[in-house]
GROMACS .gro file of C-alpha atoms in nm:
model
  145
    1UNK     CA    1   6.695 -10.201  10.432
    2UNK     CA    2   6.596 -10.293  10.077
    3UNK     CA    3   6.890 -10.525  10.011
    4UNK     CA    4   7.105 -10.739  10.237
    5UNK     CA    5   7.452 -10.813  10.101
    6UNK     CA    6   7.679 -11.101  10.191
    7UNK     CA    7   8.007 -11.192  10.027
    8UNK     CA    8   7.836 -11.390   9.750
    9UNK     CA    9   7.468 -11.306   9.745
   10UNK     CA   10   7.243 -11.001   9.761
   11UNK     CA   11   6.900 -11.068   9.907
   12UNK     CA   12   6.635 -10.817   9.803
   13UNK     CA   13   6.320 -10.725   9.990
   14UNK     CA   14   5.961 -10.736   9.868
   15UNK     CA   15   5.978 -10.355   9.852
   16UNK     CA   16   6.271 -10.373   9.610
   17UNK     CA   17   6.073 -10.610   9.386
   18UNK     CA   18   5.776 -10.370   9.403
   19UNK     CA   19   6.001 -10.074   9.320
   20UNK     CA   20   6.143 -10.265   9.022
   21UNK     CA   21   5.790 -10.334   8.897
   22UNK     CA   22   5.693  -9.968   8.941
   23UNK     CA   23   6.005  -9.834   8.767
   24UNK     CA   24   5.937  -9.700   8.420
   25UNK     CA   25   6.256  -9.687   8.217
   26UNK     CA   26   6.212  -9.536   7.871
   27UNK     CA   27   6.397  -9.679   7.574
   28UNK     CA   28   6.728  -9.512   7.506
   29UNK     CA   29   6.785  -9.436   7.875
   30UNK     CA   30   7.138  -9.462   8.011
   31UNK     CA   31   7.263  -9.536   8.360
   32UNK     CA   32   7.504  -9.302   8.534
   33UNK     CA   33   7.672  -9.297   8.873
   34UNK     CA   34   7.637  -8.972   9.062
   35UNK     CA   35   7.943  -8.925   9.279
   36UNK     CA   36   7.940  -8.754   9.618
   37UNK     CA   37   8.064  -8.429   9.458
   38UNK     CA   38   7.776  -8.435   9.206
   39UNK     CA   39   7.988  -8.548   8.912
   40UNK     CA   40   7.813  -8.802   8.692
   41UNK     CA   41   7.999  -9.094   8.539
   42UNK     CA   42   7.825  -9.292   8.264
   43UNK     CA   43   7.857  -9.667   8.299
   44UNK     CA   44   7.992  -9.875   8.010
   45UNK     CA   45   7.721 -10.006   7.776
   46UNK     CA   46   7.774 -10.370   7.873
   47UNK     CA   47   7.722 -10.289   8.242
   48UNK     CA   48   7.414 -10.078   8.165
   49UNK     CA   49   7.263 -10.363   7.964
   50UNK     CA   50   7.335 -10.612   8.242
   51UNK     CA   51   7.183 -10.392   8.513
   52UNK     CA   52   6.876 -10.302   8.307
   53UNK     CA   53   6.818 -10.668   8.222
   54UNK     CA   54   6.858 -10.758   8.591
   55UNK     CA   55   6.602 -10.491   8.684
   56UNK     CA   56   6.361 -10.632   8.425
   57UNK     CA   57   6.401 -10.985   8.563
   58UNK     CA   58   6.350 -10.867   8.921
   59UNK     CA   59   6.028 -10.696   8.811
   60UNK     CA   60   5.906 -11.003   8.621
   61UNK     CA   61   6.025 -11.288   8.843
   62UNK     CA   62   6.114 -11.132   9.176
   63UNK     CA   63   6.473 -11.254   9.155
   64UNK     CA   64   6.780 -11.264   8.936
   65UNK     CA   65   7.106 -11.453   8.939
   66UNK     CA   66   7.415 -11.302   8.781
   67UNK     CA   67   7.737 -11.488   8.722
   68UNK     CA   68   8.001 -11.562   8.464
   69UNK     CA   69   8.019 -11.898   8.292
   70UNK     CA   70   8.355 -12.069   8.279
   71UNK     CA   71   8.523 -12.094   7.938
   72UNK     CA   72   8.507 -12.474   7.955
   73UNK     CA   73   8.161 -12.628   8.006
   74UNK     CA   74   8.058 -12.979   8.100
   75UNK     CA   75   7.806 -13.159   7.881
   76UNK     CA   76   7.541 -13.118   8.151
   77UNK     CA   77   7.587 -12.740   8.171
   78UNK     CA   78   7.603 -12.705   7.791
   79UNK     CA   79   7.283 -12.909   7.751
   80UNK     CA   80   7.107 -12.696   8.015
   81UNK     CA   81   7.212 -12.375   7.839
   82UNK     CA   82   7.076 -12.509   7.510
   83UNK     CA   83   6.754 -12.633   7.677
   84UNK     CA   84   6.809 -12.983   7.545
   85UNK     CA   85   6.886 -13.318   7.703
   86UNK     CA   86   7.241 -13.437   7.741
   87UNK     CA   87   7.180 -13.730   7.500
   88UNK     CA   88   7.053 -13.482   7.238
   89UNK     CA   89   7.365 -13.271   7.290
   90UNK     CA   90   7.587 -13.573   7.234
   91UNK     CA   91   7.386 -13.654   6.919
   92UNK     CA   92   7.452 -13.298   6.796
   93UNK     CA   93   7.823 -13.353   6.860
   94UNK     CA   94   7.815 -13.670   6.649
   95UNK     CA   95   7.630 -13.480   6.373
   96UNK     CA   96   7.882 -13.195   6.382
   97UNK     CA   97   7.630 -12.930   6.493
   98UNK     CA   98   7.856 -12.834   6.782
   99UNK     CA   99   8.220 -12.896   6.857
  100UNK     CA  100   8.352 -13.063   7.168
  101UNK     CA  101   8.680 -13.190   7.304
  102UNK     CA  102   8.790 -13.447   7.558
  103UNK     CA  103   8.952 -13.372   7.890
  104UNK     CA  104   9.051 -13.714   8.012
  105UNK     CA  105   8.740 -13.925   7.961
  106UNK     CA  106   8.503 -13.628   7.990
  107UNK     CA  107   8.349 -13.431   7.703
  108UNK     CA  108   8.385 -13.054   7.731
  109UNK     CA  109   8.241 -12.762   7.534
  110UNK     CA  110   8.363 -12.409   7.464
  111UNK     CA  111   8.135 -12.154   7.632
  112UNK     CA  112   8.136 -11.912   7.338
  113UNK     CA  113   8.043 -12.186   7.092
  114UNK     CA  114   7.755 -12.301   7.313
  115UNK     CA  115   7.626 -11.945   7.359
  116UNK     CA  116   7.656 -11.880   6.984
  117UNK     CA  117   7.455 -12.195   6.908
  118UNK     CA  118   7.195 -12.093   7.166
  119UNK     CA  119   7.160 -11.755   6.997
  120UNK     CA  120   7.132 -11.912   6.649
  121UNK     CA  121   6.870 -12.159   6.775
  122UNK     CA  122   6.668 -11.874   6.928
  123UNK     CA  123   6.685 -11.680   6.601
  124UNK     CA  124   6.571 -11.987   6.407
  125UNK     CA  125   6.277 -12.035   6.648
  126UNK     CA  126   6.176 -11.670   6.611
  127UNK     CA  127   6.198 -11.696   6.233
  128UNK     CA  128   5.990 -12.015   6.226
  129UNK     CA  129   5.730 -11.854   6.453
  130UNK     CA  130   5.710 -11.544   6.234
  131UNK     CA  131   5.672 -11.766   5.927
  132UNK     CA  132   5.391 -11.955   6.099
  133UNK     CA  133   5.220 -11.628   6.195
  134UNK     CA  134   5.252 -11.505   5.838
  135UNK     CA  135   5.104 -11.828   5.705
  136UNK     CA  136   4.817 -11.802   5.953
  137UNK     CA  137   4.747 -11.443   5.843
  138UNK     CA  138   4.756 -11.543   5.475
  139UNK     CA  139   4.501 -11.815   5.536
  140UNK     CA  140   4.283 -11.603   5.764
  141UNK     CA  141   4.313 -11.781   6.094
  142UNK     CA  142   4.389 -12.129   5.961
  143UNK     CA  143   4.534 -12.217   6.301
  144UNK     CA  144   4.247 -12.066   6.504
  145UNK     CA  145   4.049 -12.288   6.738
   0.00000   0.00000   0.00000
């Protein structure tokens, strides 16, 4: 058996990882379910994207974890998602870079706001990297060893 399912976890075999690595999925492909009677039902785009991304991660890393984040995040979870320390996150709160609210004595964060900030930070990093590459090309390998 290539996958063993329990109520909360699916364990995949080495063969499944190998199959994921060997799978060639062209751009623009779509995923469909073929029913027992031969009818094909196309999956919603969001599910296709999730499954294709999971397949890619299995091929690259040999494993994948899929779950839904709660709407309300602790400071530790928010900091982990942003790849920063918790003290840096709290500094960002003080600077107004991200909103937070108190639940009792604990600081909480809105999931969508954290994910939006993570996406904006990634875009800023990509832009800075492209600018650095462009500068390096202009100056003919200025950054080369």
